[in-house]
XYZ file of C-alpha atoms in Angstrom:
661
model
C -3.760 -56.947 -4.510
C -3.187 -53.344 -3.431
C -3.342 -50.287 -5.644
C -0.131 -48.204 -5.853
C -1.090 -44.549 -6.196
C 2.228 -43.559 -7.780
C 2.661 -46.396 -10.306
C -1.085 -46.690 -11.058
C -0.880 -50.481 -10.814
C -1.966 -53.398 -8.565
C 0.416 -55.490 -6.506
C -0.441 -58.837 -4.797
C -0.756 -59.057 -1.035
C -0.159 -62.374 0.764
C -3.034 -61.940 3.231
C -5.562 -60.533 0.813
C -7.906 -63.404 -0.026
C -11.145 -61.505 0.511
C -12.313 -62.268 -2.970
C -11.734 -66.010 -2.562
C -13.540 -66.023 0.784
C -16.462 -64.214 -0.766
C -16.726 -66.792 -3.532
C -16.475 -69.696 -1.055
C -19.221 -68.245 1.122
C -21.368 -67.760 -1.918
C -20.919 -71.361 -3.028
C -21.647 -72.697 0.497
C -25.132 -71.244 0.378
C -26.024 -73.801 -2.259
C -27.773 -71.287 -4.436
C -29.852 -72.764 -7.259
C -29.656 -69.604 -9.404
C -28.597 -70.088 -12.963
C -25.042 -69.502 -14.103
C -25.854 -66.054 -15.538
C -27.031 -64.695 -12.196
C -23.971 -66.141 -10.461
C -21.675 -64.459 -12.932
C -23.389 -61.071 -12.426
C -23.176 -61.345 -8.649
C -19.529 -62.344 -8.789
C -18.762 -59.410 -11.069
C -20.556 -57.002 -8.716
C -18.629 -58.315 -5.707
C -15.382 -58.103 -7.604
C -15.992 -54.493 -8.639
C -16.980 -53.467 -5.113
C -13.853 -55.012 -3.672
C -11.745 -53.401 -6.351
C -13.150 -49.955 -5.542
C -12.585 -50.564 -1.855
C -8.987 -51.579 -2.460
C -8.346 -48.494 -4.578
C -9.843 -46.163 -1.981
C -7.848 -47.770 0.810
C -4.679 -47.590 -1.258
C -5.202 -43.861 -1.840
C -5.803 -43.239 1.860
C -2.694 -45.198 2.785
C -0.624 -43.298 0.252
C -1.832 -39.927 1.532
C -1.069 -40.999 5.091
C 2.493 -41.870 4.080
C 3.106 -38.486 2.483
C 4.572 -35.622 4.514
C 5.063 -31.929 3.959
C 2.800 -28.980 3.199
C -0.763 -29.875 2.240
C -0.280 -33.527 3.199
C 0.531 -33.639 6.904
C -0.855 -30.533 8.541
C -1.587 -30.320 12.251
C -4.005 -27.481 11.593
C -6.483 -29.635 9.710
C -9.638 -30.256 11.735
C -9.962 -33.909 12.649
C -13.195 -35.838 12.185
C -13.525 -36.263 15.919
C -13.321 -32.522 16.535
C -15.669 -31.804 13.653
C -18.431 -34.170 14.753
C -17.955 -33.199 18.411
C -19.313 -29.747 17.546
C -16.307 -27.771 18.755
C -16.498 -23.999 18.335
C -13.839 -21.342 17.881
C -14.015 -20.540 21.582
C -13.089 -24.158 22.373
C -9.650 -23.766 20.768
C -6.663 -23.088 23.038
C -6.196 -19.458 24.024
C -3.301 -17.583 22.456
C -0.733 -15.975 24.731
C 2.529 -14.077 24.108
C 4.449 -16.968 25.662
C 3.679 -19.001 22.536
C 5.776 -16.645 20.369
C 9.229 -17.822 19.409
C 12.302 -15.919 20.505
C 13.317 -15.467 16.856
C 10.102 -13.617 15.987
C 10.178 -11.488 19.123
C 13.751 -10.401 18.399
C 13.096 -9.853 14.708
C 10.040 -7.585 15.026
C 11.102 -4.031 15.886
C 8.336 -1.721 17.084
C 9.246 1.965 17.192
C 9.386 3.238 20.755
C 7.118 6.093 21.699
C 4.178 5.053 19.555
C 3.387 6.928 16.353
C 6.310 9.073 15.131
C 5.988 12.619 13.878
C 6.500 13.351 10.200
C 9.968 14.745 10.885
C 11.023 11.596 12.746
C 9.521 9.383 10.075
C 11.327 11.315 7.339
C 14.732 10.505 8.853
C 14.239 6.767 9.506
C 16.476 4.381 7.521
C 14.212 1.783 5.891
C 14.913 -1.111 3.511
C 13.839 -0.779 -0.083
C 10.860 -2.601 -1.518
C 10.946 -5.378 -4.083
C 12.457 -4.015 -7.308
C 10.145 -3.801 -10.317
C 10.057 -6.721 -12.731
C 10.549 -6.275 -16.499
C 7.127 -7.828 -17.105
C 5.319 -5.404 -14.778
C 2.395 -3.413 -16.120
C 4.406 -0.183 -15.878
C 7.724 -0.565 -17.762
C 8.835 2.897 -16.649
C 9.330 1.592 -13.128
C 11.695 -1.121 -14.281
C 13.596 1.299 -16.520
C 14.073 3.639 -13.580
C 15.183 0.758 -11.362
C 17.645 -0.500 -14.013
C 19.171 2.954 -14.373
C 19.582 3.327 -10.649
C 21.156 -0.107 -10.452
C 23.658 0.814 -13.158
C 24.385 4.097 -11.419
C 24.985 2.379 -8.096
C 27.285 -0.258 -9.596
C 29.381 2.267 -11.499
C 29.528 4.537 -8.456
C 30.976 1.736 -6.335
C 33.489 0.798 -9.043
C 34.601 4.427 -9.495
C 35.131 4.971 -5.771
C 37.163 1.778 -5.554
C 39.271 2.761 -8.578
C 39.856 6.306 -7.334
C 41.121 5.001 -3.993
C 43.439 7.351 -2.127
C 44.224 9.461 -5.170
C 41.431 11.924 -4.383
C 42.878 12.595 -0.934
C 46.284 13.263 -2.518
C 44.700 15.667 -4.997
C 43.198 17.611 -2.113
C 46.674 18.105 -0.654
C 48.009 19.850 -3.783
C 48.919 23.509 -3.157
C 47.057 25.322 -5.970
C 43.684 24.964 -7.645
C 45.396 24.719 -11.045
C 47.345 21.670 -9.914
C 44.177 20.128 -8.518
C 42.340 20.744 -11.794
C 45.051 19.080 -13.840
C 45.147 16.118 -11.441
C 41.369 15.747 -11.626
C 41.465 15.698 -15.438
C 44.078 12.943 -15.340
C 42.001 11.076 -12.755
C 38.971 11.136 -15.055
C 40.896 9.499 -17.866
C 42.709 6.951 -15.719
C 39.584 5.778 -13.877
C 37.680 5.245 -17.116
C 40.588 3.323 -18.630
C 40.873 1.129 -15.522
C 37.175 0.276 -15.569
C 37.275 -0.550 -19.276
C 40.269 -2.785 -18.638
C 38.376 -4.470 -15.811
C 35.496 -5.032 -18.203
C 37.773 -6.783 -20.672
C 37.887 -9.725 -18.279
C 34.167 -10.313 -18.746
C 31.274 -9.964 -16.314
C 28.686 -7.249 -15.991
C 31.244 -4.440 -16.203
C 32.135 -5.656 -19.696
C 28.514 -5.164 -20.734
C 28.409 -1.690 -19.220
C 31.758 -0.697 -20.740
C 30.404 -1.496 -24.193
C 27.589 1.041 -23.835
C 27.977 4.344 -25.734
C 27.255 6.371 -22.580
C 29.757 4.538 -20.392
C 32.178 7.488 -20.356
C 29.428 9.888 -19.269
C 28.355 7.495 -16.503
C 31.902 7.240 -15.148
C 32.366 10.999 -15.308
C 29.138 11.672 -13.431
C 29.995 9.060 -10.784
C 33.445 10.571 -10.235
C 31.895 14.035 -9.930
C 29.618 12.801 -7.175
C 32.545 11.159 -5.404
C 34.638 14.347 -5.590
C 31.800 16.462 -4.246
C 31.351 14.067 -1.357
C 35.062 14.160 -0.524
C 35.145 17.960 -0.715
C 32.132 18.243 1.561
C 33.501 15.790 4.105
C 36.824 17.591 4.143
C 35.094 20.867 4.919
C 36.520 22.574 1.856
C 34.227 24.892 -0.050
C 33.922 23.880 -3.693
C 35.529 26.629 -5.757
C 35.187 24.948 -9.118
C 38.358 22.883 -8.902
C 36.635 19.793 -10.168
C 34.824 21.647 -12.961
C 31.490 20.265 -11.838
C 28.545 21.924 -13.521
C 25.819 19.993 -11.705
C 24.273 18.426 -14.782
C 22.532 15.069 -14.485
C 24.269 12.019 -15.838
C 22.983 9.966 -18.707
C 21.874 7.316 -16.243
C 19.154 9.453 -14.693
C 15.913 10.532 -16.284
C 13.745 13.493 -15.386
C 11.225 11.426 -13.519
C 13.898 9.825 -11.374
C 14.390 12.808 -9.126
C 18.124 11.993 -8.668
C 20.826 14.482 -9.558
C 24.602 14.301 -9.471
C 24.513 15.794 -5.981
C 21.859 13.413 -4.623
C 24.121 11.799 -2.039
C 25.387 15.158 -0.787
C 21.836 16.520 -0.619
C 20.730 13.498 1.379
C 23.420 14.010 3.965
C 22.745 17.749 4.220
C 18.973 17.327 4.663
C 19.144 14.491 7.158
C 17.571 12.025 4.731
C 19.007 8.517 5.145
C 21.543 7.573 2.512
C 21.241 4.527 0.286
C 23.927 2.797 2.363
C 21.917 3.346 5.529
C 18.792 2.006 3.858
C 20.603 -1.101 2.668
C 21.753 -1.864 6.220
C 18.349 -1.083 7.784
C 15.715 -3.552 8.946
C 11.937 -3.022 8.782
C 10.283 -1.046 11.568
C 6.691 -1.265 12.780
C 4.638 1.415 14.485
C 1.822 0.750 16.930
C -1.071 3.125 16.227
C -3.169 1.898 19.156
C -3.528 4.572 21.820
C -4.249 4.238 25.508
C -7.797 5.504 24.946
C -8.543 2.934 22.234
C -9.255 -0.042 24.474
C -11.977 -2.183 22.915
C -12.078 -0.276 19.613
C -11.809 -2.039 16.265
C -9.593 0.699 14.859
C -7.454 3.301 16.675
C -8.832 6.810 16.994
C -5.715 8.309 15.417
C -6.749 6.819 12.060
C -10.460 7.617 12.457
C -12.713 7.182 10.438
C -10.957 4.081 9.112
C -13.272 1.243 10.123
C -13.910 -2.384 9.139
C -16.341 -2.705 6.267
C -18.680 -5.615 5.745
C -17.928 -5.558 2.018
C -14.193 -4.859 2.175
C -14.743 -1.188 1.528
C -11.528 0.407 2.808
C -8.883 -2.002 1.700
C -8.232 -5.149 3.706
C -5.532 -3.794 5.991
C -7.954 -3.693 8.920
C -8.571 -7.415 8.430
C -5.138 -8.153 9.886
C -6.084 -6.324 13.078
C -9.402 -8.166 13.273
C -7.821 -11.615 12.826
C -4.980 -11.025 15.293
C -5.250 -12.779 18.649
C -3.302 -9.983 20.315
C -5.824 -7.141 20.575
C -3.410 -4.939 22.484
C -1.528 -3.749 19.426
C -2.357 -2.393 15.948
C 0.792 -2.366 13.873
C 1.736 -0.917 10.501
C 5.091 -1.577 8.890
C 6.898 1.570 7.779
C 8.221 1.494 4.239
C 10.181 3.799 1.973
C 7.019 4.890 0.160
C 5.601 6.093 3.506
C 8.813 7.963 4.223
C 8.699 9.637 0.800
C 5.196 10.956 1.495
C 6.214 12.092 4.978
C 9.159 14.056 3.597
C 6.810 15.817 1.192
C 4.364 16.727 3.962
C 7.160 18.097 6.144
C 8.129 20.558 3.425
C 4.534 21.384 2.508
C 3.664 22.082 6.144
C 6.282 24.774 6.681
C 5.072 28.306 7.336
C 7.161 29.902 4.610
C 5.163 30.112 1.405
C 6.929 28.527 -1.544
C 5.168 27.962 -4.840
C 7.610 25.260 -5.897
C 6.792 22.906 -3.026
C 5.000 19.667 -3.726
C 1.416 19.899 -2.499
C -0.158 17.078 -4.513
C 0.839 13.453 -3.922
C -0.557 10.610 -6.008
C -0.124 7.108 -4.568
C -0.570 4.102 -6.841
C 0.232 0.397 -6.819
C -1.113 -3.064 -7.492
C -3.896 -4.791 -5.623
C -3.064 -5.625 -2.012
C 0.459 -4.137 -1.950
C -0.285 -1.854 1.006
C -1.604 1.483 -0.292
C -4.254 1.712 2.421
C -1.660 0.885 5.093
C 0.664 3.580 3.745
C -2.091 6.202 3.803
C -3.174 5.174 7.305
C 0.409 5.513 8.565
C 0.622 8.981 7.025
C -2.660 10.030 8.653
C -1.454 8.848 12.058
C 1.933 10.540 11.718
C 0.472 13.816 10.430
C -1.985 13.982 13.321
C 0.791 13.153 15.752
C 2.678 16.118 14.282
C -0.204 18.459 15.073
C -1.489 18.801 11.523
C -5.197 18.939 10.682
C -6.092 15.920 8.556
C -9.289 15.300 6.609
C -9.282 11.536 6.023
C -11.706 9.986 3.517
C -10.764 6.289 3.486
C -13.641 4.869 1.418
C -13.970 6.417 -2.022
C -16.160 3.579 -3.265
C -18.761 4.326 -0.605
C -18.786 8.070 -1.202
C -19.278 7.665 -4.927
C -22.482 5.626 -4.750
C -24.000 5.483 -1.235
C -25.038 9.084 -0.756
C -28.691 8.150 -0.086
C -29.968 11.001 -2.251
C -28.695 14.029 -4.156
C -30.266 17.435 -4.586
C -29.381 20.749 -6.241
C -27.541 23.192 -4.039
C -30.009 25.746 -2.680
C -27.507 28.563 -2.960
C -25.930 27.690 -6.335
C -28.691 25.762 -8.089
C -27.724 24.317 -11.455
C -23.963 24.424 -10.916
C -23.565 22.390 -7.733
C -25.292 19.411 -6.143
C -25.325 18.309 -2.521
C -25.065 14.939 -0.803
C -26.521 16.050 2.546
C -26.287 12.705 4.351
C -22.632 12.125 3.451
C -21.737 15.757 4.178
C -23.329 15.393 7.605
C -21.321 12.228 8.204
C -18.016 13.834 7.149
C -18.685 16.839 9.399
C -19.234 14.482 12.338
C -16.040 12.527 11.638
C -13.961 15.667 11.154
C -15.309 17.168 14.364
C -14.494 14.014 16.323
C -10.916 13.925 15.051
C -9.993 17.620 15.157
C -12.589 19.473 17.228
C -9.979 20.895 19.590
C -7.649 21.907 16.762
C -10.300 24.028 15.017
C -11.713 25.945 17.978
C -9.487 28.979 17.488
C -10.051 29.315 13.727
C -12.915 31.700 12.976
C -14.706 32.076 9.667
C -14.733 35.080 7.386
C -18.413 35.938 6.758
C -17.572 37.296 3.319
C -15.760 34.102 2.423
C -18.541 31.965 3.917
C -21.135 33.789 1.798
C -19.870 31.870 -1.219
C -21.379 28.685 0.236
C -24.025 29.861 2.703
C -26.775 32.405 2.263
C -27.417 35.157 4.774
C -30.363 33.218 6.128
C -28.155 30.157 6.591
C -25.549 32.179 8.485
C -28.261 33.672 10.668
C -29.576 30.185 11.464
C -26.090 28.995 12.400
C -25.490 32.087 14.516
C -28.803 31.566 16.295
C -28.172 27.888 16.945
C -24.728 28.507 18.378
C -25.824 31.687 20.191
C -22.894 33.611 18.735
C -22.346 36.630 16.545
C -21.638 35.810 12.899
C -18.162 37.361 13.097
C -17.197 35.127 16.041
C -18.310 31.799 14.566
C -15.541 29.214 14.529
C -15.049 26.198 12.317
C -16.162 24.007 15.211
C -19.493 25.862 15.292
C -20.055 25.113 11.620
C -19.147 21.456 12.044
C -21.509 21.097 15.001
C -24.373 22.543 12.962
C -23.395 20.380 9.998
C -23.597 17.290 12.201
C -27.185 18.078 13.190
C -28.739 19.491 10.028
C -28.923 17.873 6.598
C -30.156 21.192 5.237
C -26.990 23.041 6.265
C -24.454 20.182 6.245
C -23.157 20.722 2.698
C -22.746 24.484 3.107
C -21.039 24.098 6.487
C -18.680 21.457 5.106
C -17.743 23.546 2.065
C -17.104 26.614 4.228
C -14.860 24.699 6.638
C -12.796 23.133 3.840
C -12.417 26.443 1.995
C -11.323 28.189 5.195
C -8.704 25.558 5.962
C -7.320 25.583 2.433
C -6.831 29.351 2.473
C -5.373 29.759 5.989
C -1.701 29.521 6.935
C -1.911 29.143 10.716
C -1.980 25.328 10.715
C -0.919 22.739 8.133
C -3.985 21.192 6.488
C -3.668 17.751 4.908
C -6.314 15.865 2.934
C -5.880 12.091 2.563
C -8.240 10.238 0.211
C -8.243 6.510 -0.489
C -9.987 4.988 -3.515
C -9.493 8.233 -5.447
C -9.919 6.580 -8.856
C -13.516 5.712 -7.900
C -14.451 9.341 -8.553
C -13.506 9.005 -12.234
C -15.459 5.830 -12.943
C -19.041 5.749 -14.193
C -21.177 7.949 -11.971
C -23.979 6.811 -9.684
C -25.756 10.107 -8.964
C -28.473 11.418 -11.312
C -30.870 14.364 -11.203
C -33.319 15.811 -13.677
C -31.897 19.287 -13.145
C -28.577 18.157 -14.624
C -30.055 15.914 -17.306
C -33.822 16.067 -17.987
C -33.666 12.521 -19.360
C -31.825 11.332 -16.223
C -29.337 9.406 -18.356
C -26.084 11.248 -17.729
C -24.516 10.941 -14.285
C -23.497 14.080 -12.430
C -19.684 14.429 -12.522
C -18.077 14.621 -9.107
C -16.561 18.067 -9.663
C -20.150 19.358 -9.523
C -20.817 17.799 -6.115
C -20.156 20.011 -3.096
C -18.549 17.214 -1.090
C -15.772 16.561 -3.627
C -15.450 19.738 -5.685
C -12.772 21.493 -3.551
C -10.738 18.292 -3.239
C -10.711 17.593 -6.975
C -9.742 21.206 -7.607
C -6.900 20.856 -5.114
C -5.598 17.899 -7.163
C -6.100 19.805 -10.409
C -8.319 17.129 -11.949
C -11.849 16.740 -13.221
C -13.918 14.201 -15.115
C -14.614 15.253 -18.687
C -18.286 15.670 -19.559
C -17.876 14.330 -23.086
C -18.542 10.877 -24.478
C -15.290 9.321 -23.279
C -15.648 10.910 -19.829
C -11.970 10.412 -18.970
C -9.904 12.304 -16.449
C -8.291 15.559 -17.512
C -6.001 18.070 -15.842
C -7.148 21.558 -14.884
C -5.509 24.422 -13.036
C -4.903 23.226 -9.492
C -6.045 25.130 -6.412
C -4.067 23.466 -3.609
C -4.053 24.545 0.007
C -1.747 27.396 0.961
C -0.125 25.411 3.744
C -0.265 21.645 3.598
C -0.885 19.059 0.883
C -3.385 16.593 -0.509
C -2.497 12.888 -0.707
C -4.671 10.545 -2.762
C -4.388 6.815 -3.364
C -6.016 4.517 -5.888
C -7.819 1.256 -5.230
C -7.541 -1.976 -7.186
C -10.035 -3.865 -5.026
C -13.204 -2.269 -6.387
C -14.951 -2.259 -9.724
C -13.299 0.686 -11.444
C -12.784 0.405 -15.184
C -9.103 0.102 -16.063
C -9.293 2.902 -18.619
C -10.299 5.398 -15.943
C -7.496 4.407 -13.564
C -4.922 4.479 -16.360
C -6.123 7.880 -17.559
C -5.866 9.206 -14.003
C -2.332 7.878 -13.577
C -1.256 9.287 -16.953
C -2.695 12.707 -16.088
C -0.801 12.839 -12.796
C 2.494 11.531 -14.169
C 2.356 14.028 -17.013
C 2.403 16.853 -14.470
C 5.445 15.607 -12.549
C 7.867 17.018 -15.118
C 6.142 20.416 -15.281
C 7.500 21.568 -11.925
C 4.003 22.278 -10.648
C 4.081 20.578 -7.262
C 3.153 16.979 -8.079
C 4.738 13.819 -6.700
C 3.852 10.257 -7.735
C 4.617 7.502 -5.209
C 4.464 3.889 -6.305
C 3.832 1.253 -3.615
C 5.738 -1.902 -4.548
C 5.482 -5.476 -3.208
C 7.490 -6.516 -0.163
C 11.171 -7.289 -0.504
C 12.448 -10.616 0.931
C 13.525 -8.996 4.212
C 10.139 -7.278 4.537
C 8.366 -10.615 3.997
C 10.456 -12.186 6.775
C 9.513 -9.447 9.218
C 5.841 -9.461 8.247
C 5.655 -13.223 8.836
C 7.404 -12.788 12.176
C 4.913 -10.064 13.096
C 2.027 -12.381 12.219
C 3.375 -14.859 14.737
C 3.864 -12.266 17.478
C 0.293 -10.967 17.150
C -1.251 -14.409 16.575
C -2.565 -14.480 13.002
C -3.897 -17.581 11.278
C -1.717 -20.670 11.116
C 1.133 -18.862 12.847
C -0.890 -18.403 16.039
C 0.470 -21.591 17.646
C 3.371 -22.044 15.253
C 6.094 -21.523 17.885
C 8.590 -20.399 15.243
C 8.373 -23.449 12.978
C 7.613 -21.271 9.944
C 9.850 -18.313 10.746
C 12.890 -20.497 11.391
C 12.291 -22.603 8.275
C 13.854 -20.847 5.274
C 11.957 -23.070 2.858
C 8.626 -22.193 4.440
C 9.384 -18.465 4.264
C 10.519 -18.852 0.667
C 7.289 -20.709 -0.085
C 5.187 -17.898 1.398
C 7.172 -15.343 -0.559
C 6.662 -17.371 -3.739
C 2.898 -17.885 -3.472
C 2.280 -14.286 -2.376
C 4.635 -12.571 -4.800
C 5.512 -10.167 -1.996
C 1.960 -8.757 -2.073
C 0.785 -8.014 1.445
C -2.783 -9.214 1.052
C -1.726 -12.461 -0.611
C 0.812 -13.022 2.148
C -1.889 -12.622 4.796
C -4.138 -15.070 2.947
C -1.277 -17.574 2.656
C -0.695 -17.456 6.401
C -4.371 -18.092 7.142
C -5.565 -20.640 4.592
């Protein structure tokens, strides 16, 4: 008999007489044992043979099966395993192994890292739309409203047809106004009639606000036609610029959104829909042999996954000659904000605080790294703090500030480290910025300034920011004061745009890890981060602090942003931060968006299907995981790509894991 794995039953085999042979051999021995012993031995032999048959049947069945998880050339064979082969014994990867499909699909932006202005004007495909079951229902509501607006807009433009052009040819504005009024009524009636045939338009036509939606869509179409025709709008269409019922305050879209996009150079929705993903290579010519490019310094690999897992892709890639980041619409949104914030003209209404949020592994760290690279390429001064989890608990020791004892506390080792990193990234950019001794006296005593002046062999009035950073790199005693002076000087100057980018920002609102008897004699309460010199100016720039009450949640305060530039912060979902603290932080930031006080919230969403296709193709071209020697088998197989999209949910980190495991 043989065991059928699928039917869970035994079937006879003509050549399987092992049991009979075993019994015959046993009888030939002429054993004199009693019948009971013979029966036990026969039962043991029968059970052993039965187990052997079942095991063989399972192995045969698995060998017959094909497809994912059953027949996989990447599984290590027993021969290779017992031969002691190492990773270095595997075949070497080379670009010739990449398929033509992947090479043609992956588009790397020429010229390396783009400036913020170039990045702001790139057409990019949209991310995966929010799902109704997502943790933030507001995102889906916003997406649904935009979808309705887009569908009605297309239907209105199709219904209006050539009638708008004929209206423009009328001789007087009165005739045009009357024709526009008739057009409003006729277009709405036509769409309602179209909805009577069923379909989605029938559902929309039954909504109480359908008339307002159609009116707003026709207003946008008329404005676009007037602009394209070069005719100045004199009120012929009676457009008052109010938002339609489809949009909400947080949406940021107005009835003139399309016209504003064209006027500002921002890609239109049609251009984005026709666009394909674009990658940038952040590896510079001077970065040979480095784990991470210098343009995103101090982003480095972390032995405990400290800075997001984006760097892991670069580490696992066989092609060490490229470090790529895919540009997305969320990155473009941040870049557009920084372009406006970096202009010389002072404008209190400009957005100077950007809050980046998103689920675990969706690409927040990659988005922030791309912004850092682009801002530095644009000549802006960028303070990049990529590891909030490390700063919040690995400060070695904490001590009261010598100059402001009781109100501030220093982390000398971390301040020294940040000074060194900042000096390495922007030493040349800060040479011509001198300090104001009166302003520096808020953070450094006269003795401290004299020490710095003596070390640098310069007069106090001629000390530059580079001088302070150099002293801060060498002295733990002066590092905190030098750091605070440099940051305060940059935030209050207007000569160069100053951008602060912080990852893992929600870590600073979790339970604290720094204690001192000066703050709490019982050493029970943790020191809030707004009382630590390293983070105080940055939290004030965001207009946030951690409450010192029992709940200890985040609360909004009056913001003190930089005069020229912006601060961009992102949350982390990969570290142990209590959900209540992250939610309170997000609520505090979103509540300020509608107050017209310079706040922008950017949500990083999972990859769309087209983005997944290009990410998988990029994995093959740089030699990641199973795709290293794939030769296009996965990329050209729609079912395989759909499978990867399914198991990853469009989440970047899950997609990387799926292509490796």
